[in-house]
Amino acid sequence: MLGAIEAGGTKFVCAVGDEKGTIIDRIQIPTTVPEETIPKVIEFFKQYSIKAIGVGSFGPIDVIKESPAYGFITSTPKPGWRDFPFVNKLQEAFSVPIGFNTDVNAAALGEAKFGAAKGLDSCLYITVGTGIGAGAIVQGKLLQGLSHPEMGHILVRRHPNDEYQGKCPYHHDCLEGLAAGPAIEARWGTKGDQLVDRLEVWDLEGYYLAQALMQFILILSPKKIILGGGVMKQQQVFTSLNRYLKEFLNEYVSLPELTDYIVSPGLGDNAGITGALMLAYQAFQEEFIH
Ligand code: ADP
Ligand code: ZN
């Protein structure tokens, strides 16, 4: 039995399951402050005899094992969670190996193992929701350097008719600042799910996402691109994104049919929690097998 946590800005999903991705039990806990949320997480897992825990967390987080702040959520603006020692708190309650990575890296892992990129040694998972983030698997491993990638904050060329200043507190008009859910809401005055019939909204969304995907394709050459998150529930974004991407790339690289290449998560909303189970399994293997 393995434990998994998908820690999001609005809710925590906790699950127990196995290394085949089977989920046996799960709960959802609202993300309020650590003093309130974490005891509920612990209480849930205490019901089971778990051998390892995997965490896919909102971030930024410290994923470098040698770092003094390993296992911390670092510079989040979310009240109470800045510099929160996530792994340490779990370790105090459970003396089992703990795998810790970003929510999007977990989702990339879940999709590569059991979802839309099953059997591939390379894929890119991007979420377009409250923020924009991405996790990449390159040559069978999660891409990591000094830290985890932060692909949602790349700079994009502004649409000549777009006067919205951008919502990223760090960079204003980076990709997240122009194209995440809150930017859509601020630019058009209504939440995305109320803007279904406004073609210009999704055309512009495709314009920005296509630029980002072009960079990611040119740099990482992923074998599959998976787009999840609330905003991507608007299937029409895929259409405009594909059209712009074709135009921007101008046949410079040869790609599979875009409708097969750029897809929704095969695991649906379970990509992250399934990936967190995989992180738990990896942590278990590292501790007891290698
Ligand atoms: P989170 O990023 O917090 O994990 P989501 O992926 O659900 O959560 O993203 C939430 C964002 O996505 C919000 O800004 C919301 O307005 C937007 N969103 C959710 N559902 C839809 C939808 N059906 N169409 C367009 N935007 C949506
Ligand atoms: Zn930014």
Tab-separated table of C-alpha atoms and ligand atoms in Angstrom:
chain	number	residue	atom	x	y	z
A	1	MET	CA	0.000	0.000	0.000
A	2	LEU	CA	1.328	3.405	-1.048
A	3	GLY	CA	0.183	6.895	-0.103
A	4	ALA	CA	-0.197	9.772	-2.556
A	5	ILE	CA	-0.840	13.481	-2.126
A	6	GLU	CA	-1.729	15.919	-4.856
A	7	ALA	CA	-1.273	19.218	-3.081
A	8	GLY	CA	-3.031	22.034	-4.912
A	9	GLY	CA	-3.685	25.658	-4.105
A	10	THR	CA	-7.385	25.043	-3.487
A	11	LYS	CA	-7.505	21.390	-2.448
A	12	PHE	CA	-5.389	18.459	-1.381
A	13	VAL	CA	-6.267	15.079	-2.863
A	14	CYS	CA	-4.965	12.201	-0.747
A	15	ALA	CA	-5.126	8.601	-1.899
A	16	VAL	CA	-3.869	5.156	-1.062
A	17	GLY	CA	-3.190	2.651	-3.787
A	18	ASP	CA	-0.571	0.460	-5.395
A	19	GLU	CA	2.283	0.679	-7.859
A	20	LYS	CA	-0.034	-0.261	-10.722
A	21	GLY	CA	-1.835	3.040	-10.269
A	22	THR	CA	-4.907	1.477	-8.659
A	23	ILE	CA	-6.518	3.834	-6.169
A	24	ILE	CA	-8.131	2.097	-3.196
A	25	ASP	CA	-9.336	5.047	-1.167
A	26	ARG	CA	-9.187	8.815	-1.528
A	27	ILE	CA	-10.300	12.047	0.096
A	28	GLN	CA	-10.265	15.746	-0.672
A	29	ILE	CA	-9.243	18.319	1.886
A	30	PRO	CA	-9.509	22.089	1.350
A	31	THR	CA	-6.155	23.897	1.292
A	32	THR	CA	-6.470	26.436	4.069
A	33	VAL	CA	-3.428	26.828	6.314
A	34	PRO	CA	-0.897	24.057	7.064
A	35	GLU	CA	-1.958	23.790	10.744
A	36	GLU	CA	-5.436	22.846	9.579
A	37	THR	CA	-4.828	20.931	6.353
A	38	ILE	CA	-1.840	18.761	7.311
A	39	PRO	CA	-3.393	17.095	10.417
A	40	LYS	CA	-6.303	15.956	8.218
A	41	VAL	CA	-3.846	14.518	5.711
A	42	ILE	CA	-2.059	12.635	8.479
A	43	GLU	CA	-5.322	11.365	9.937
A	44	PHE	CA	-6.316	9.927	6.553
A	45	PHE	CA	-3.062	8.018	6.051
A	46	LYS	CA	-2.973	6.759	9.667
A	47	GLN	CA	-5.863	4.433	8.769
A	48	TYR	CA	-3.556	2.438	6.516
A	49	SER	CA	-0.243	0.699	6.725
A	50	ILE	CA	1.549	2.627	4.013
A	51	LYS	CA	5.061	1.803	2.851
A	52	ALA	CA	5.888	5.139	1.188
A	53	ILE	CA	4.294	8.486	0.365
A	54	GLY	CA	4.534	10.434	-2.894
A	55	VAL	CA	3.762	14.135	-3.036
A	56	GLY	CA	3.045	16.220	-6.119
A	57	SER	CA	2.878	19.757	-4.810
A	58	PHE	CA	2.095	23.261	-5.961
A	59	GLY	CA	5.225	25.325	-5.828
A	60	PRO	CA	7.783	26.536	-6.241
A	61	ILE	CA	9.298	23.806	-4.086
A	62	ASP	CA	12.808	22.639	-3.251
A	63	VAL	CA	13.386	19.244	-4.887
A	64	ILE	CA	17.162	19.075	-4.484
A	65	LYS	CA	17.934	16.374	-1.902
A	66	GLU	CA	21.236	17.976	-0.802
A	67	SER	CA	19.648	21.350	-0.163
A	68	PRO	CA	18.944	22.533	3.425
A	69	ALA	CA	15.428	23.451	2.309
A	70	TYR	CA	14.765	20.121	0.592
A	71	GLY	CA	11.102	19.247	0.823
A	72	PHE	CA	9.968	22.807	1.481
A	73	ILE	CA	7.398	24.823	-0.391
A	74	THR	CA	9.484	27.947	-1.005
A	75	SER	CA	8.339	31.250	-2.490
A	76	THR	CA	4.595	30.750	-2.832
A	77	PRO	CA	2.394	33.788	-2.259
A	78	LYS	CA	-0.185	31.469	-0.644
A	79	PRO	CA	-0.681	32.564	2.997
A	80	GLY	CA	0.876	30.205	5.537
A	81	TRP	CA	2.610	27.967	3.032
A	82	ARG	CA	5.722	29.984	2.300
A	83	ASP	CA	8.811	28.105	3.590
A	84	PHE	CA	6.607	25.261	4.770
A	85	PRO	CA	8.684	22.095	5.477
A	86	PHE	CA	6.281	19.689	3.788
A	87	VAL	CA	8.467	16.556	3.762
A	88	ASN	CA	9.666	17.096	7.344
A	89	LYS	CA	6.094	17.353	8.606
A	90	LEU	CA	5.153	14.084	6.908
A	91	GLN	CA	8.339	12.433	8.104
A	92	GLU	CA	7.482	13.320	11.712
A	93	ALA	CA	4.210	11.415	11.385
A	94	PHE	CA	5.310	8.518	9.181
A	95	SER	CA	8.739	6.937	9.122
A	96	VAL	CA	8.503	5.827	5.504
A	97	PRO	CA	10.323	7.009	2.360
A	98	ILE	CA	8.801	10.136	0.853
A	99	GLY	CA	8.944	11.156	-2.801
A	100	PHE	CA	8.524	14.866	-3.379
A	101	ASN	CA	8.102	16.700	-6.655
A	102	THR	CA	5.955	19.299	-8.382
A	103	ASP	CA	2.292	18.659	-9.201
A	104	VAL	CA	3.030	18.857	-12.908
A	105	ASN	CA	6.027	16.525	-12.684
A	106	ALA	CA	3.810	14.026	-10.904
A	107	ALA	CA	1.176	14.383	-13.619
A	108	ALA	CA	3.821	13.900	-16.334
A	109	LEU	CA	4.923	10.719	-14.586
A	110	GLY	CA	1.357	9.419	-14.270
A	111	GLU	CA	0.637	10.103	-17.941
A	112	ALA	CA	3.908	8.506	-19.067
A	113	LYS	CA	3.233	5.383	-17.072
A	114	PHE	CA	-0.499	4.879	-17.527
A	115	GLY	CA	-1.974	7.721	-19.597
A	116	ALA	CA	-1.674	9.443	-22.968
A	117	ALA	CA	2.116	8.972	-23.119
A	118	LYS	CA	2.075	5.344	-21.954
A	119	GLY	CA	5.131	3.493	-23.217
A	120	LEU	CA	6.951	6.659	-24.297
A	121	ASP	CA	10.254	7.737	-22.749
A	122	SER	CA	9.478	11.381	-23.383
A	123	CYS	CA	6.513	13.678	-22.855
A	124	LEU	CA	5.526	17.097	-21.692
A	125	TYR	CA	2.612	17.704	-19.314
A	126	ILE	CA	1.298	21.252	-19.119
A	127	THR	CA	-1.450	22.529	-16.864
A	128	VAL	CA	-3.368	25.665	-17.721
A	129	GLY	CA	-5.396	26.469	-14.633
A	130	THR	CA	-4.953	28.975	-11.814
A	131	GLY	CA	-1.349	29.064	-12.987
A	132	ILE	CA	0.567	27.539	-15.852
A	133	GLY	CA	3.198	24.906	-15.168
A	134	ALA	CA	4.816	22.036	-16.966
A	135	GLY	CA	6.686	18.852	-16.200
A	136	ALA	CA	8.835	17.022	-18.700
A	137	ILE	CA	10.059	13.498	-19.036
A	138	VAL	CA	13.235	13.350	-21.094
A	139	GLN	CA	14.941	10.049	-21.900
A	140	GLY	CA	12.793	8.323	-19.300
A	141	LYS	CA	13.480	10.716	-16.437
A	142	LEU	CA	11.867	13.808	-14.993
A	143	LEU	CA	13.764	16.837	-16.195
A	144	GLN	CA	15.594	18.512	-13.316
A	145	GLY	CA	18.540	20.865	-13.110
A	146	LEU	CA	19.329	23.468	-10.485
A	147	SER	CA	15.685	23.059	-9.578
A	148	HIS	CA	12.499	21.971	-11.326
A	149	PRO	CA	11.547	23.700	-14.593
A	150	GLU	CA	9.169	26.694	-14.470
A	151	MET	CA	7.975	26.668	-18.047
A	152	GLY	CA	4.804	28.625	-17.344
A	153	HIS	CA	6.769	31.840	-16.891
A	154	ILE	CA	8.432	32.080	-20.292
A	155	LEU	CA	8.044	35.295	-22.239
A	156	VAL	CA	5.751	35.322	-25.228
A	157	ARG	CA	5.159	37.855	-27.971
A	158	ARG	CA	2.127	39.932	-27.157
A	159	HIS	CA	-0.797	39.935	-29.556
A	160	PRO	CA	-0.914	43.389	-31.219
A	161	ASN	CA	-4.560	43.834	-30.163
A	162	ASP	CA	-4.149	42.609	-26.580
A	163	GLU	CA	-3.932	45.493	-24.168
A	164	TYR	CA	-4.294	43.509	-20.950
A	165	GLN	CA	-1.229	44.216	-18.794
A	166	GLY	CA	-0.820	40.680	-17.456
A	167	LYS	CA	-1.328	39.098	-14.056
A	168	CYS	CA	1.946	37.472	-13.031
A	169	PRO	CA	3.145	39.140	-9.799
A	170	TYR	CA	6.742	38.528	-10.870
A	171	HIS	CA	6.781	39.228	-14.636
A	172	HIS	CA	3.385	40.738	-15.497
A	173	ASP	CA	3.032	39.557	-19.081
A	174	CYS	CA	4.786	36.192	-19.098
A	175	LEU	CA	2.810	33.195	-20.411
A	176	GLU	CA	1.048	32.609	-17.065
A	177	GLY	CA	0.371	36.329	-16.712
A	178	LEU	CA	-1.382	36.423	-20.086
A	179	ALA	CA	-2.955	32.997	-20.458
A	180	ALA	CA	-3.746	31.318	-17.099
A	181	GLY	CA	-7.370	31.205	-15.882
A	182	PRO	CA	-7.161	34.357	-13.711
A	183	ALA	CA	-5.700	36.343	-16.654
A	184	ILE	CA	-8.618	35.278	-18.849
A	185	GLU	CA	-11.033	36.334	-16.125
A	186	ALA	CA	-9.307	39.698	-15.584
A	187	ARG	CA	-9.011	40.499	-19.283
A	188	TRP	CA	-12.573	39.642	-20.270
A	189	GLY	CA	-14.341	40.373	-16.982
A	190	THR	CA	-15.855	36.889	-16.512
A	191	LYS	CA	-14.609	33.434	-15.627
A	192	GLY	CA	-13.526	31.201	-18.506
A	193	ASP	CA	-16.415	28.789	-18.187
A	194	GLN	CA	-18.821	31.704	-18.851
A	195	LEU	CA	-17.008	32.690	-22.054
A	196	VAL	CA	-17.647	29.551	-24.087
A	197	ASP	CA	-19.223	31.395	-27.041
A	198	ARG	CA	-16.666	34.175	-27.255
A	199	LEU	CA	-14.458	32.940	-30.094
A	200	GLU	CA	-11.927	35.752	-29.663
A	201	VAL	CA	-11.172	34.581	-26.105
A	202	TRP	CA	-10.097	31.115	-27.222
A	203	ASP	CA	-8.383	32.365	-30.338
A	204	LEU	CA	-6.140	34.574	-28.191
A	205	GLU	CA	-5.589	31.727	-25.714
A	206	GLY	CA	-4.451	29.511	-28.592
A	207	TYR	CA	-2.177	32.281	-29.853
A	208	TYR	CA	-0.247	32.399	-26.556
A	209	LEU	CA	-0.214	28.663	-25.885
A	210	ALA	CA	0.996	27.952	-29.433
A	211	GLN	CA	3.993	30.215	-28.888
A	212	ALA	CA	4.843	28.405	-25.674
A	213	LEU	CA	4.441	24.988	-27.274
A	214	MET	CA	6.639	26.077	-30.153
A	215	GLN	CA	9.473	26.873	-27.724
A	216	PHE	CA	8.964	23.646	-25.800
A	217	ILE	CA	8.939	21.583	-29.007
A	218	LEU	CA	12.075	23.277	-30.322
A	219	ILE	CA	13.949	22.863	-27.044
A	220	LEU	CA	12.750	19.492	-25.719
A	221	SER	CA	11.343	17.714	-28.758
A	222	PRO	CA	8.811	15.813	-26.638
A	223	LYS	CA	7.174	12.724	-28.113
A	224	LYS	CA	3.759	13.713	-26.745
A	225	ILE	CA	2.289	16.917	-25.323
A	226	ILE	CA	-0.498	16.641	-22.767
A	227	LEU	CA	-2.512	19.693	-21.812
A	228	GLY	CA	-4.587	19.583	-18.634
A	229	GLY	CA	-6.047	22.065	-16.146
A	230	GLY	CA	-9.371	23.880	-15.985
A	231	VAL	CA	-8.850	26.144	-18.989
A	232	MET	CA	-8.141	23.186	-21.277
A	233	LYS	CA	-11.649	21.890	-20.589
A	234	GLN	CA	-12.454	24.329	-23.423
A	235	GLN	CA	-11.765	21.939	-26.260
A	236	GLN	CA	-11.859	24.828	-28.719
A	237	VAL	CA	-8.476	25.974	-27.402
A	238	PHE	CA	-6.905	22.882	-28.960
A	239	THR	CA	-8.266	23.940	-32.360
A	240	SER	CA	-6.898	27.481	-32.276
A	241	LEU	CA	-3.659	26.347	-30.674
A	242	ASN	CA	-3.042	23.814	-33.433
A	243	ARG	CA	-3.769	26.371	-36.137
A	244	TYR	CA	-1.322	28.908	-34.707
A	245	LEU	CA	1.316	26.302	-33.981
A	246	LYS	CA	1.243	25.145	-37.605
A	247	GLU	CA	1.570	28.731	-38.754
A	248	PHE	CA	4.423	29.599	-36.351
A	249	LEU	CA	6.459	26.440	-36.952
A	250	ASN	CA	5.962	26.801	-40.687
A	251	GLU	CA	6.864	23.142	-41.293
A	252	TYR	CA	10.374	23.626	-39.920
A	253	VAL	CA	10.140	20.468	-37.807
A	254	SER	CA	8.134	17.438	-38.770
A	255	LEU	CA	5.575	16.425	-36.185
A	256	PRO	CA	2.876	13.771	-35.943
A	257	GLU	CA	-0.692	14.805	-36.752
A	258	LEU	CA	-1.287	17.579	-34.205
A	259	THR	CA	-4.582	16.120	-32.995
A	260	ASP	CA	-2.665	12.966	-31.954
A	261	TYR	CA	0.374	14.832	-30.706
A	262	ILE	CA	-1.243	17.463	-28.474
A	263	VAL	CA	-3.890	15.809	-26.330
A	264	SER	CA	-5.908	15.917	-23.100
A	265	PRO	CA	-4.727	13.778	-20.162
A	266	GLY	CA	-5.409	10.087	-20.717
A	267	LEU	CA	-6.030	9.761	-16.968
A	268	GLY	CA	-8.314	12.797	-16.906
A	269	ASP	CA	-8.288	14.476	-13.505
A	270	ASN	CA	-6.378	11.519	-12.012
A	271	ALA	CA	-3.057	12.267	-13.734
A	272	GLY	CA	-1.582	14.066	-10.719
A	273	ILE	CA	-2.677	11.665	-7.995
A	274	THR	CA	-1.635	8.626	-10.050
A	275	GLY	CA	1.745	10.251	-10.624
A	276	ALA	CA	2.048	10.885	-6.884
A	277	LEU	CA	1.545	7.144	-6.351
A	278	MET	CA	4.434	6.609	-8.802
A	279	LEU	CA	6.570	9.037	-6.789
A	280	ALA	CA	5.802	6.974	-3.699
A	281	TYR	CA	6.790	3.793	-5.501
A	282	GLN	CA	10.031	5.356	-6.724
A	283	ALA	CA	10.864	6.494	-3.184
A	284	PHE	CA	10.117	3.003	-1.885
A	285	GLN	CA	12.351	1.398	-4.504
A	286	GLU	CA	15.197	3.832	-3.848
A	287	GLU	CA	15.089	3.064	-0.129
A	288	PHE	CA	14.620	-0.672	-0.128
A	289	ILE	CA	15.813	-2.010	-3.461
A	290	HIS	CA	18.843	0.040	-4.536
B	1	ADP	P1	-5.982	24.613	-10.155
B	1	ADP	O1	-5.100	25.221	-11.180
B	1	ADP	O2	-6.248	25.530	-9.002
B	1	ADP	O3	-5.547	23.265	-9.724
B	1	ADP	P2	-7.933	24.244	-12.269
B	1	ADP	O4	-6.993	23.479	-13.124
B	1	ADP	O5	-9.353	23.773	-12.219
B	1	ADP	O6	-7.442	24.377	-10.785
B	1	ADP	O7	-7.924	25.730	-12.823
B	1	ADP	C1	-8.755	26.717	-12.344
B	1	ADP	C2	-8.838	27.842	-13.389
B	1	ADP	O8	-9.370	27.315	-14.606
B	1	ADP	C3	-9.722	28.980	-12.963
B	1	ADP	O9	-9.135	30.203	-13.341
B	1	ADP	C4	-11.019	28.721	-13.729
B	1	ADP	O10	-11.702	29.931	-14.025
B	1	ADP	C5	-10.539	28.041	-14.993
B	1	ADP	N1	-11.523	27.086	-15.489
B	1	ADP	C6	-12.050	26.031	-14.815
B	1	ADP	N2	-12.947	25.380	-15.561
B	1	ADP	C7	-12.992	26.014	-16.747
B	1	ADP	C8	-13.729	25.824	-17.967
B	1	ADP	N3	-14.614	24.833	-18.100
B	1	ADP	N4	-13.486	26.682	-18.992
B	1	ADP	C9	-12.593	27.680	-18.859
B	1	ADP	N5	-11.885	27.929	-17.749
B	1	ADP	C10	-12.081	27.116	-16.701
B	2	ZN	ZN	5.614	34.965	-14.529
